C-alpha cells in the first residue's frame, strides 16, 4: 500500500492540469451525483474530486462515503491496483530524450533559471519527462509540507479495498499519456511553469470552493484561460469524457458503480453528467444519503 500511495501521489500531481477548465452545467451545488434509470436495477454514483489537499482542509463528506459503501465496485480514472498500470506509470516520468536536447541553448538556460524557483535545476531534471516537469507546479502550489498532503482518490481507494470492493479504471496509463502529449508539449509546460505563484492562488481558491461544494465558483476557476486553451481542453477533457461515457453504461449495468474522477470532468456541455443524460440516464445531485 505504501508504494500504491507513492505512485498515486505522482499521478495526482501531474493531473492538476487535467482539471483546469470546464463550463457551467447548472445551479446544483454538489460534488456527488446519482445515476439511475435507463434499465439500471441499482443506482450508481459519480464523485467529483479535488485531487490534492492539505490535511487541514481535507474532508470526504459522509454522503460520499455512504455512496461508496452502497456501491459494488470502485472505478477511478486509472486502476492503481493493476501492477501493469503501475509499471507504465513509473515509466511515464522518465524519457529517453533529455530535456536539454529538445531545447536550444537559450531555451535551456531559461528553463534552468525557472527551475531554480522550484528548488531544482535542469541538470537534475534532464532525464525526466515533461509530465514530471509539470508535477513540480503542483508540489510548489500546495501550501503545506508533503507529509501533510492528502490524496482524495487514494483515500477512497483504501476504503474500497478495505471493504474488498472490485476496483477498475476508466482508462489506461498509455491512453492518459496520449491525451497529455496531445495537449502539452515541452514548451507548453515551460510556459505553465512560468506562472508560478498564480497556481498556488488558484489552488487555494479551488480548495475553498470544493469544501463548500460551490460548483459555480469552481466553474469560474476551471475556465481560467491561462491554464487551458480550447485545443488542450479537447484533449484533456472532452475526448476523455466521451470515451468514459461509452464505458460507464456497461459497468453500471453489471454492478452498482462508484466513479471518482477529477471535478472538471463532470461539467460542461461535454461533461460526463450531460453525456450520460443524453444516453437516457437520470443524473441528479445528491445533497445527503
PDB file of C-alpha atoms in Angstrom:
ATOM      1  CA  UNK A   1       0.000   0.000   0.000  1.00  0.00           C
ATOM      2  CA  UNK A   2       2.927   2.343   0.673  1.00  0.00           C
ATOM      3  CA  UNK A   3       4.053   2.032  -2.949  1.00  0.00           C
ATOM      4  CA  UNK A   4       0.471   2.463  -4.089  1.00  0.00           C
ATOM      5  CA  UNK A   5       0.164   5.759  -2.249  1.00  0.00           C
ATOM      6  CA  UNK A   6       3.521   6.920  -3.591  1.00  0.00           C
ATOM      7  CA  UNK A   7       2.502   6.187  -7.159  1.00  0.00           C
ATOM      8  CA  UNK A   8      -0.896   7.733  -6.647  1.00  0.00           C
ATOM      9  CA  UNK A   9       0.802  10.871  -5.365  1.00  0.00           C
ATOM     10  CA  UNK A  10       2.824  11.079  -8.550  1.00  0.00           C
ATOM     11  CA  UNK A  11      -0.277  10.719 -10.672  1.00  0.00           C
ATOM     12  CA  UNK A  12      -2.380  13.341  -8.981  1.00  0.00           C
ATOM     13  CA  UNK A  13       0.473  15.806  -9.026  1.00  0.00           C
ATOM     14  CA  UNK A  14       0.668  15.531 -12.775  1.00  0.00           C
ATOM     15  CA  UNK A  15      -3.109  15.560 -13.032  1.00  0.00           C
ATOM     16  CA  UNK A  16      -3.523  19.144 -11.848  1.00  0.00           C
ATOM     17  CA  UNK A  17      -3.635  20.385 -15.423  1.00  0.00           C
ATOM     18  CA  UNK A  18      -6.225  17.757 -16.323  1.00  0.00           C
ATOM     19  CA  UNK A  19      -8.896  19.598 -14.380  1.00  0.00           C
ATOM     20  CA  UNK A  20      -8.220  23.179 -15.260  1.00  0.00           C
ATOM     21  CA  UNK A  21     -11.154  24.170 -17.419  1.00  0.00           C
ATOM     22  CA  UNK A  22     -14.888  23.491 -17.500  1.00  0.00           C
ATOM     23  CA  UNK A  23     -18.267  25.081 -18.180  1.00  0.00           C
ATOM     24  CA  UNK A  24     -21.455  25.522 -16.212  1.00  0.00           C
ATOM     25  CA  UNK A  25     -23.818  22.545 -16.010  1.00  0.00           C
ATOM     26  CA  UNK A  26     -26.456  24.186 -13.842  1.00  0.00           C
ATOM     27  CA  UNK A  27     -27.048  25.679 -10.419  1.00  0.00           C
ATOM     28  CA  UNK A  28     -26.897  22.466  -8.344  1.00  0.00           C
ATOM     29  CA  UNK A  29     -24.214  22.611  -5.663  1.00  0.00           C
ATOM     30  CA  UNK A  30     -22.919  19.082  -5.180  1.00  0.00           C
ATOM     31  CA  UNK A  31     -19.764  17.131  -5.888  1.00  0.00           C
ATOM     32  CA  UNK A  32     -21.724  13.846  -5.651  1.00  0.00           C
ATOM     33  CA  UNK A  33     -24.213  12.746  -8.323  1.00  0.00           C
ATOM     34  CA  UNK A  34     -26.537   9.756  -8.560  1.00  0.00           C
ATOM     35  CA  UNK A  35     -27.095   7.910 -11.848  1.00  0.00           C
ATOM     36  CA  UNK A  36     -30.314   5.900 -12.249  1.00  0.00           C
ATOM     37  CA  UNK A  37     -32.915   4.865 -14.813  1.00  0.00           C
ATOM     38  CA  UNK A  38     -32.330   3.598 -18.328  1.00  0.00           C
ATOM     39  CA  UNK A  39     -32.570  -0.023 -17.199  1.00  0.00           C
ATOM     40  CA  UNK A  40     -30.322   0.166 -14.137  1.00  0.00           C
ATOM     41  CA  UNK A  41     -31.515  -2.017 -11.261  1.00  0.00           C
ATOM     42  CA  UNK A  42     -29.416  -0.100  -8.712  1.00  0.00           C
ATOM     43  CA  UNK A  43     -28.157   3.480  -8.786  1.00  0.00           C
ATOM     44  CA  UNK A  44     -24.513   4.314  -9.377  1.00  0.00           C
ATOM     45  CA  UNK A  45     -22.649   7.393  -8.198  1.00  0.00           C
ATOM     46  CA  UNK A  46     -20.145   9.871  -9.590  1.00  0.00           C
ATOM     47  CA  UNK A  47     -17.933  11.822  -7.206  1.00  0.00           C
ATOM     48  CA  UNK A  48     -16.079  14.853  -8.485  1.00  0.00           C
ATOM     49  CA  UNK A  49     -12.742  15.033  -6.683  1.00  0.00           C
ATOM     50  CA  UNK A  50     -10.148  17.604  -5.715  1.00  0.00           C
ATOM     51  CA  UNK A  51      -7.023  15.553  -6.314  1.00  0.00           C
ATOM     52  CA  UNK A  52      -4.634  17.078  -3.776  1.00  0.00           C
ATOM     53  CA  UNK A  53      -5.406  18.809  -0.472  1.00  0.00           C
ATOM     54  CA  UNK A  54      -3.598  19.669   2.736  1.00  0.00           C
ATOM     55  CA  UNK A  55      -4.603  17.690   5.817  1.00  0.00           C
ATOM     56  CA  UNK A  56      -6.111  20.769   7.448  1.00  0.00           C
ATOM     57  CA  UNK A  57      -8.501  21.198   4.521  1.00  0.00           C
ATOM     58  CA  UNK A  58      -9.146  17.542   3.763  1.00  0.00           C
ATOM     59  CA  UNK A  59     -12.589  16.057   4.212  1.00  0.00           C
ATOM     60  CA  UNK A  60     -14.583  13.342   2.485  1.00  0.00           C
ATOM     61  CA  UNK A  61     -18.198  14.149   3.177  1.00  0.00           C
ATOM     62  CA  UNK A  62     -20.317  11.421   4.827  1.00  0.00           C
ATOM     63  CA  UNK A  63     -22.624  11.200   1.809  1.00  0.00           C
ATOM     64  CA  UNK A  64     -19.647  10.334  -0.389  1.00  0.00           C
ATOM     65  CA  UNK A  65     -18.561   7.528   1.925  1.00  0.00           C
ATOM     66  CA  UNK A  66     -22.133   6.235   2.123  1.00  0.00           C
ATOM     67  CA  UNK A  67     -22.380   6.212  -1.670  1.00  0.00           C
ATOM     68  CA  UNK A  68     -19.148   4.224  -1.830  1.00  0.00           C
ATOM     69  CA  UNK A  69     -20.471   1.778   0.765  1.00  0.00           C
ATOM     70  CA  UNK A  70     -23.669   1.250  -1.229  1.00  0.00           C
ATOM     71  CA  UNK A  71     -21.784   0.562  -4.456  1.00  0.00           C
ATOM     72  CA  UNK A  72     -20.474  -2.816  -5.582  1.00  0.00           C
ATOM     73  CA  UNK A  73     -17.359  -1.580  -7.340  1.00  0.00           C
ATOM     74  CA  UNK A  74     -14.989   1.385  -7.270  1.00  0.00           C
ATOM     75  CA  UNK A  75     -13.897   2.973 -10.550  1.00  0.00           C
ATOM     76  CA  UNK A  76     -11.057   5.501 -10.846  1.00  0.00           C
ATOM     77  CA  UNK A  77      -9.573   7.275 -13.833  1.00  0.00           C
ATOM     78  CA  UNK A  78      -6.738   4.728 -13.701  1.00  0.00           C
ATOM     79  CA  UNK A  79      -6.694   1.473 -11.734  1.00  0.00           C
ATOM     80  CA  UNK A  80      -3.837   1.959  -9.262  1.00  0.00           C
ATOM     81  CA  UNK A  81      -4.122  -1.670  -8.117  1.00  0.00           C
ATOM     82  CA  UNK A  82      -3.156  -3.061 -11.530  1.00  0.00           C
ATOM     83  CA  UNK A  83       0.590  -3.927 -11.479  1.00  0.00           C
ATOM     84  CA  UNK A  84       0.889  -3.372 -15.232  1.00  0.00           C
ATOM     85  CA  UNK A  85      -0.558   0.111 -14.900  1.00  0.00           C
ATOM     86  CA  UNK A  86       1.797   0.909 -12.046  1.00  0.00           C
ATOM     87  CA  UNK A  87       4.772  -0.160 -14.123  1.00  0.00           C
ATOM     88  CA  UNK A  88       3.592   2.028 -17.002  1.00  0.00           C
ATOM     89  CA  UNK A  89       3.097   4.917 -14.593  1.00  0.00           C
ATOM     90  CA  UNK A  90       6.630   4.710 -13.276  1.00  0.00           C
ATOM     91  CA  UNK A  91       7.956   4.851 -16.830  1.00  0.00           C
ATOM     92  CA  UNK A  92       5.967   7.951 -17.732  1.00  0.00           C
ATOM     93  CA  UNK A  93       8.198  10.151 -15.562  1.00  0.00           C
ATOM     94  CA  UNK A  94      11.362   9.197 -17.424  1.00  0.00           C
ATOM     95  CA  UNK A  95      12.329   9.875 -21.010  1.00  0.00           C
ATOM     96  CA  UNK A  96      14.989   8.610 -23.393  1.00  0.00           C
ATOM     97  CA  UNK A  97      15.404  12.089 -24.875  1.00  0.00           C
ATOM     98  CA  UNK A  98      16.882  14.634 -22.493  1.00  0.00           C
ATOM     99  CA  UNK A  99      15.016  17.875 -21.935  1.00  0.00           C
ATOM    100  CA  UNK A 100      18.122  19.856 -22.889  1.00  0.00           C
ATOM    101  CA  UNK A 101      18.273  18.058 -26.250  1.00  0.00           C
ATOM    102  CA  UNK A 102      14.765  19.296 -27.036  1.00  0.00           C
ATOM    103  CA  UNK A 103      15.669  22.950 -26.490  1.00  0.00           C
ATOM    104  CA  UNK A 104      18.099  25.423 -27.993  1.00  0.00           C
ATOM    105  CA  UNK A 105      20.799  26.855 -25.676  1.00  0.00           C
ATOM    106  CA  UNK A 106      18.786  29.993 -24.836  1.00  0.00           C
ATOM    107  CA  UNK A 107      15.662  27.963 -24.021  1.00  0.00           C
ATOM    108  CA  UNK A 108      17.666  25.533 -21.892  1.00  0.00           C
ATOM    109  CA  UNK A 109      19.193  28.432 -19.956  1.00  0.00           C
ATOM    110  CA  UNK A 110      15.758  29.937 -19.390  1.00  0.00           C
ATOM    111  CA  UNK A 111      14.348  26.619 -18.149  1.00  0.00           C
ATOM    112  CA  UNK A 112      17.280  26.185 -15.763  1.00  0.00           C
ATOM    113  CA  UNK A 113      16.542  29.632 -14.322  1.00  0.00           C
ATOM    114  CA  UNK A 114      12.835  28.819 -13.954  1.00  0.00           C
ATOM    115  CA  UNK A 115      13.589  25.502 -12.263  1.00  0.00           C
ATOM    116  CA  UNK A 116      15.722  27.290  -9.673  1.00  0.00           C
ATOM    117  CA  UNK A 117      12.487  28.859  -8.424  1.00  0.00           C
ATOM    118  CA  UNK A 118      11.178  25.324  -7.867  1.00  0.00           C
ATOM    119  CA  UNK A 119      14.217  24.237  -5.866  1.00  0.00           C
ATOM    120  CA  UNK A 120      15.914  22.226  -8.599  1.00  0.00           C
ATOM    121  CA  UNK A 121      17.783  22.699 -11.894  1.00  0.00           C
ATOM    122  CA  UNK A 122      17.905  21.385 -15.429  1.00  0.00           C
ATOM    123  CA  UNK A 123      20.789  19.026 -14.698  1.00  0.00           C
ATOM    124  CA  UNK A 124      18.742  17.192 -12.069  1.00  0.00           C
ATOM    125  CA  UNK A 125      15.602  17.128 -14.230  1.00  0.00           C
ATOM    126  CA  UNK A 126      17.223  16.483 -17.599  1.00  0.00           C
ATOM    127  CA  UNK A 127      16.215  12.810 -17.844  1.00  0.00           C
ATOM    128  CA  UNK A 128      12.656  13.495 -16.715  1.00  0.00           C
ATOM    129  CA  UNK A 129       9.621  13.687 -18.949  1.00  0.00           C
ATOM    130  CA  UNK A 130       7.660  16.888 -19.467  1.00  0.00           C
ATOM    131  CA  UNK A 131       4.938  15.345 -17.257  1.00  0.00           C
ATOM    132  CA  UNK A 132       7.424  15.031 -14.397  1.00  0.00           C
ATOM    133  CA  UNK A 133       8.432  18.626 -15.033  1.00  0.00           C
ATOM    134  CA  UNK A 134       4.814  19.702 -14.751  1.00  0.00           C
ATOM    135  CA  UNK A 135       4.447  17.881 -11.447  1.00  0.00           C
ATOM    136  CA  UNK A 136       6.749  20.497  -9.931  1.00  0.00           C
ATOM    137  CA  UNK A 137       3.975  23.062 -10.320  1.00  0.00           C
ATOM    138  CA  UNK A 138       1.650  21.113  -8.087  1.00  0.00           C
ATOM    139  CA  UNK A 139       4.288  20.493  -5.446  1.00  0.00           C
ATOM    140  CA  UNK A 140       5.090  24.197  -5.273  1.00  0.00           C
ATOM    141  CA  UNK A 141       1.416  25.243  -5.331  1.00  0.00           C
ATOM    142  CA  UNK A 142       0.359  23.081  -2.376  1.00  0.00           C
ATOM    143  CA  UNK A 143       0.692  25.296   0.744  1.00  0.00           C
ATOM    144  CA  UNK A 144       1.846  22.576   3.156  1.00  0.00           C
ATOM    145  CA  UNK A 145       4.676  20.027   3.554  1.00  0.00           C
ATOM    146  CA  UNK A 146       4.401  16.812   1.544  1.00  0.00           C
ATOM    147  CA  UNK A 147       3.942  14.896   4.801  1.00  0.00           C
ATOM    148  CA  UNK A 148       0.676  16.799   5.341  1.00  0.00           C
ATOM    149  CA  UNK A 149      -0.787  16.157   1.881  1.00  0.00           C
ATOM    150  CA  UNK A 150      -3.938  14.090   1.428  1.00  0.00           C
ATOM    151  CA  UNK A 151      -4.871  12.454  -1.872  1.00  0.00           C
ATOM    152  CA  UNK A 152      -8.634  12.264  -2.341  1.00  0.00           C
ATOM    153  CA  UNK A 153      -8.725   9.293  -4.708  1.00  0.00           C
ATOM    154  CA  UNK A 154      -6.195   7.307  -2.713  1.00  0.00           C
ATOM    155  CA  UNK A 155      -8.235   7.734   0.477  1.00  0.00           C
ATOM    156  CA  UNK A 156     -11.318   6.463  -1.355  1.00  0.00           C
ATOM    157  CA  UNK A 157      -9.339   3.598  -2.862  1.00  0.00           C
ATOM    158  CA  UNK A 158      -8.056   2.500   0.530  1.00  0.00           C
ATOM    159  CA  UNK A 159     -11.619   2.453   1.863  1.00  0.00           C
ATOM    160  CA  UNK A 160     -12.831   0.476  -1.161  1.00  0.00           C
ATOM    161  CA  UNK A 161     -10.031  -2.068  -0.776  1.00  0.00           C
ATOM    162  CA  UNK A 162     -10.727  -2.419   2.944  1.00  0.00           C
ATOM    163  CA  UNK A 163     -14.327  -3.298   2.022  1.00  0.00           C
ATOM    164  CA  UNK A 164     -12.987  -5.743  -0.595  1.00  0.00           C
ATOM    165  CA  UNK A 165     -14.711  -3.968  -3.454  1.00  0.00           C
ATOM    166  CA  UNK A 166     -13.620  -4.643  -7.000  1.00  0.00           C
ATOM    167  CA  UNK A 167     -11.510  -1.838  -8.475  1.00  0.00           C
ATOM    168  CA  UNK A 168     -11.447  -0.744 -12.112  1.00  0.00           C
ATOM    169  CA  UNK A 169     -10.129   2.111 -14.237  1.00  0.00           C
ATOM    170  CA  UNK A 170     -11.806   4.182 -16.934  1.00  0.00           C
ATOM    171  CA  UNK A 171      -8.621   4.381 -18.993  1.00  0.00           C
ATOM    172  CA  UNK A 172      -5.102   3.031 -19.253  1.00  0.00           C
ATOM    173  CA  UNK A 173      -1.946   4.976 -18.385  1.00  0.00           C
ATOM    174  CA  UNK A 174      -0.963   4.827 -22.055  1.00  0.00           C
ATOM    175  CA  UNK A 175      -4.278   6.413 -23.068  1.00  0.00           C
ATOM    176  CA  UNK A 176      -3.887   9.148 -20.485  1.00  0.00           C
ATOM    177  CA  UNK A 177      -0.353   9.869 -21.633  1.00  0.00           C
ATOM    178  CA  UNK A 178      -1.525  10.123 -25.234  1.00  0.00           C
ATOM    179  CA  UNK A 179      -4.030  12.768 -24.172  1.00  0.00           C
ATOM    180  CA  UNK A 180      -1.435  14.665 -22.157  1.00  0.00           C
ATOM    181  CA  UNK A 181       1.069  14.640 -25.005  1.00  0.00           C
ATOM    182  CA  UNK A 182      -1.557  15.950 -27.420  1.00  0.00           C
ATOM    183  CA  UNK A 183      -2.304  18.829 -25.098  1.00  0.00           C
ATOM    184  CA  UNK A 184       1.071  19.735 -23.613  1.00  0.00           C
ATOM    185  CA  UNK A 185       4.414  19.609 -25.357  1.00  0.00           C
ATOM    186  CA  UNK A 186       7.561  20.630 -23.519  1.00  0.00           C
ATOM    187  CA  UNK A 187       7.364  24.289 -24.466  1.00  0.00           C
ATOM    188  CA  UNK A 188       3.750  24.476 -23.305  1.00  0.00           C
ATOM    189  CA  UNK A 189       4.798  23.012 -19.963  1.00  0.00           C
ATOM    190  CA  UNK A 190       7.571  25.609 -19.642  1.00  0.00           C
ATOM    191  CA  UNK A 191       5.022  28.358 -20.192  1.00  0.00           C
ATOM    192  CA  UNK A 192       2.932  26.911 -17.385  1.00  0.00           C
ATOM    193  CA  UNK A 193       5.960  26.722 -15.096  1.00  0.00           C
ATOM    194  CA  UNK A 194       6.427  30.455 -15.561  1.00  0.00           C
ATOM    195  CA  UNK A 195       3.086  31.087 -13.886  1.00  0.00           C
ATOM    196  CA  UNK A 196       4.484  30.033 -10.519  1.00  0.00           C
ATOM    197  CA  UNK A 197       2.593  31.833  -7.749  1.00  0.00           C
ATOM    198  CA  UNK A 198      -0.602  32.041  -9.804  1.00  0.00           C
ATOM    199  CA  UNK A 199      -1.058  28.289  -9.406  1.00  0.00           C
ATOM    200  CA  UNK A 200      -0.905  28.484  -5.621  1.00  0.00           C
ATOM    201  CA  UNK A 201      -3.544  31.210  -5.633  1.00  0.00           C
ATOM    202  CA  UNK A 202      -5.753  29.204  -7.968  1.00  0.00           C
ATOM    203  CA  UNK A 203      -5.382  26.001  -5.959  1.00  0.00           C
ATOM    204  CA  UNK A 204      -6.318  27.761  -2.718  1.00  0.00           C
ATOM    205  CA  UNK A 205      -9.464  29.153  -4.315  1.00  0.00           C
ATOM    206  CA  UNK A 206     -10.337  25.747  -5.768  1.00  0.00           C
ATOM    207  CA  UNK A 207      -9.951  24.023  -2.398  1.00  0.00           C
ATOM    208  CA  UNK A 208     -12.164  26.621  -0.710  1.00  0.00           C
ATOM    209  CA  UNK A 209     -14.851  26.214  -3.355  1.00  0.00           C
ATOM    210  CA  UNK A 210     -14.599  22.415  -3.250  1.00  0.00           C
ATOM    211  CA  UNK A 211     -15.057  22.305   0.520  1.00  0.00           C
ATOM    212  CA  UNK A 212     -18.228  24.371   0.150  1.00  0.00           C
ATOM    213  CA  UNK A 213     -19.364  22.316  -2.875  1.00  0.00           C
ATOM    214  CA  UNK A 214     -19.645  25.707  -4.554  1.00  0.00           C
ATOM    215  CA  UNK A 215     -19.631  24.447  -8.107  1.00  0.00           C
ATOM    216  CA  UNK A 216     -20.352  27.870  -9.577  1.00  0.00           C
ATOM    217  CA  UNK A 217     -17.064  29.176  -8.208  1.00  0.00           C
ATOM    218  CA  UNK A 218     -15.302  26.013  -9.332  1.00  0.00           C
ATOM    219  CA  UNK A 219     -16.581  26.593 -12.875  1.00  0.00           C
ATOM    220  CA  UNK A 220     -15.134  30.084 -12.929  1.00  0.00           C
ATOM    221  CA  UNK A 221     -11.758  28.876 -11.689  1.00  0.00           C
ATOM    222  CA  UNK A 222     -11.635  25.905 -14.049  1.00  0.00           C
ATOM    223  CA  UNK A 223     -12.415  28.160 -17.011  1.00  0.00           C
ATOM    224  CA  UNK A 224      -9.303  30.273 -16.485  1.00  0.00           C
ATOM    225  CA  UNK A 225      -7.880  30.644 -19.991  1.00  0.00           C
ATOM    226  CA  UNK A 226      -4.353  30.937 -18.628  1.00  0.00           C
ATOM    227  CA  UNK A 227      -4.471  27.279 -17.643  1.00  0.00           C
ATOM    228  CA  UNK A 228      -6.005  25.594 -20.653  1.00  0.00           C
ATOM    229  CA  UNK A 229      -6.788  26.651 -24.218  1.00  0.00           C
ATOM    230  CA  UNK A 230      -9.573  25.080 -26.348  1.00  0.00           C
ATOM    231  CA  UNK A 231      -7.213  22.581 -28.004  1.00  0.00           C
ATOM    232  CA  UNK A 232      -5.917  21.413 -24.642  1.00  0.00           C
ATOM    233  CA  UNK A 233      -9.454  21.222 -23.268  1.00  0.00           C
ATOM    234  CA  UNK A 234     -10.468  18.924 -26.120  1.00  0.00           C
ATOM    235  CA  UNK A 235      -7.575  16.546 -25.490  1.00  0.00           C
ATOM    236  CA  UNK A 236      -7.684  16.563 -21.696  1.00  0.00           C
ATOM    237  CA  UNK A 237     -11.427  16.777 -21.026  1.00  0.00           C
ATOM    238  CA  UNK A 238     -13.804  16.463 -23.986  1.00  0.00           C
ATOM    239  CA  UNK A 239     -12.268  13.459 -25.742  1.00  0.00           C
ATOM    240  CA  UNK A 240     -11.634  11.587 -22.498  1.00  0.00           C
ATOM    241  CA  UNK A 241     -15.136  12.316 -21.178  1.00  0.00           C
ATOM    242  CA  UNK A 242     -16.666  10.885 -24.325  1.00  0.00           C
ATOM    243  CA  UNK A 243     -14.541   7.753 -24.036  1.00  0.00           C
ATOM    244  CA  UNK A 244     -15.544   7.305 -20.413  1.00  0.00           C
ATOM    245  CA  UNK A 245     -19.239   7.879 -21.119  1.00  0.00           C
ATOM    246  CA  UNK A 246     -19.069   4.982 -23.564  1.00  0.00           C
ATOM    247  CA  UNK A 247     -17.572   2.645 -20.939  1.00  0.00           C
ATOM    248  CA  UNK A 248     -19.647   3.649 -17.924  1.00  0.00           C
ATOM    249  CA  UNK A 249     -23.038   2.203 -19.028  1.00  0.00           C
ATOM    250  CA  UNK A 250     -21.706  -1.359 -19.249  1.00  0.00           C
ATOM    251  CA  UNK A 251     -20.031  -1.007 -15.850  1.00  0.00           C
ATOM    252  CA  UNK A 252     -23.223   0.328 -14.251  1.00  0.00           C
ATOM    253  CA  UNK A 253     -25.344  -2.342 -15.922  1.00  0.00           C
ATOM    254  CA  UNK A 254     -23.238  -5.157 -14.438  1.00  0.00           C
ATOM    255  CA  UNK A 255     -22.938  -3.730 -10.931  1.00  0.00           C
ATOM    256  CA  UNK A 256     -23.605  -0.566  -8.968  1.00  0.00           C
ATOM    257  CA  UNK A 257     -20.529   1.586  -9.518  1.00  0.00           C
ATOM    258  CA  UNK A 258     -18.886   4.441  -7.670  1.00  0.00           C
ATOM    259  CA  UNK A 259     -16.880   6.609 -10.084  1.00  0.00           C
ATOM    260  CA  UNK A 260     -14.229   9.005  -8.738  1.00  0.00           C
ATOM    261  CA  UNK A 261     -12.935  11.486 -11.332  1.00  0.00           C
ATOM    262  CA  UNK A 262     -11.498  14.987 -11.340  1.00  0.00           C
ATOM    263  CA  UNK A 263     -14.268  17.527 -10.745  1.00  0.00           C
ATOM    264  CA  UNK A 264     -13.980  19.239 -14.130  1.00  0.00           C
ATOM    265  CA  UNK A 265     -14.843  16.028 -15.956  1.00  0.00           C
ATOM    266  CA  UNK A 266     -18.419  16.268 -14.669  1.00  0.00           C
ATOM    267  CA  UNK A 267     -19.073  19.709 -16.053  1.00  0.00           C
ATOM    268  CA  UNK A 268     -19.829  21.458 -19.315  1.00  0.00           C
ATOM    269  CA  UNK A 269     -21.683  20.549 -22.486  1.00  0.00           C
ATOM    270  CA  UNK A 270     -19.254  17.663 -22.962  1.00  0.00           C
ATOM    271  CA  UNK A 271     -19.050  16.746 -19.297  1.00  0.00           C
ATOM    272  CA  UNK A 272     -19.818  13.252 -18.030  1.00  0.00           C
ATOM    273  CA  UNK A 273     -23.104  14.374 -16.466  1.00  0.00           C
ATOM    274  CA  UNK A 274     -24.589  15.721 -19.669  1.00  0.00           C
ATOM    275  CA  UNK A 275     -23.187  12.886 -21.756  1.00  0.00           C
ATOM    276  CA  UNK A 276     -24.912  10.326 -19.521  1.00  0.00           C
ATOM    277  CA  UNK A 277     -28.148  12.315 -19.544  1.00  0.00           C
ATOM    278  CA  UNK A 278     -28.018  12.276 -23.330  1.00  0.00           C
ATOM    279  CA  UNK A 279     -27.884   8.478 -23.164  1.00  0.00           C
ATOM    280  CA  UNK A 280     -31.161   8.420 -21.221  1.00  0.00           C
ATOM    281  CA  UNK A 281     -29.940   8.229 -17.631  1.00  0.00           C
ATOM    282  CA  UNK A 282     -31.310  10.293 -14.779  1.00  0.00           C
ATOM    283  CA  UNK A 283     -28.348  12.107 -13.239  1.00  0.00           C
ATOM    284  CA  UNK A 284     -29.069  14.265 -10.202  1.00  0.00           C
ATOM    285  CA  UNK A 285     -27.060  15.955  -7.451  1.00  0.00           C
ATOM    286  CA  UNK A 286     -27.018  14.281  -4.052  1.00  0.00           C
ATOM    287  CA  UNK A 287     -27.430  16.518  -1.006  1.00  0.00           C
ATOM    288  CA  UNK A 288     -27.466  13.676   1.550  1.00  0.00           C
ATOM    289  CA  UNK A 289     -27.691   9.886   1.848  1.00  0.00           C
TER     290      UNK A 289
END
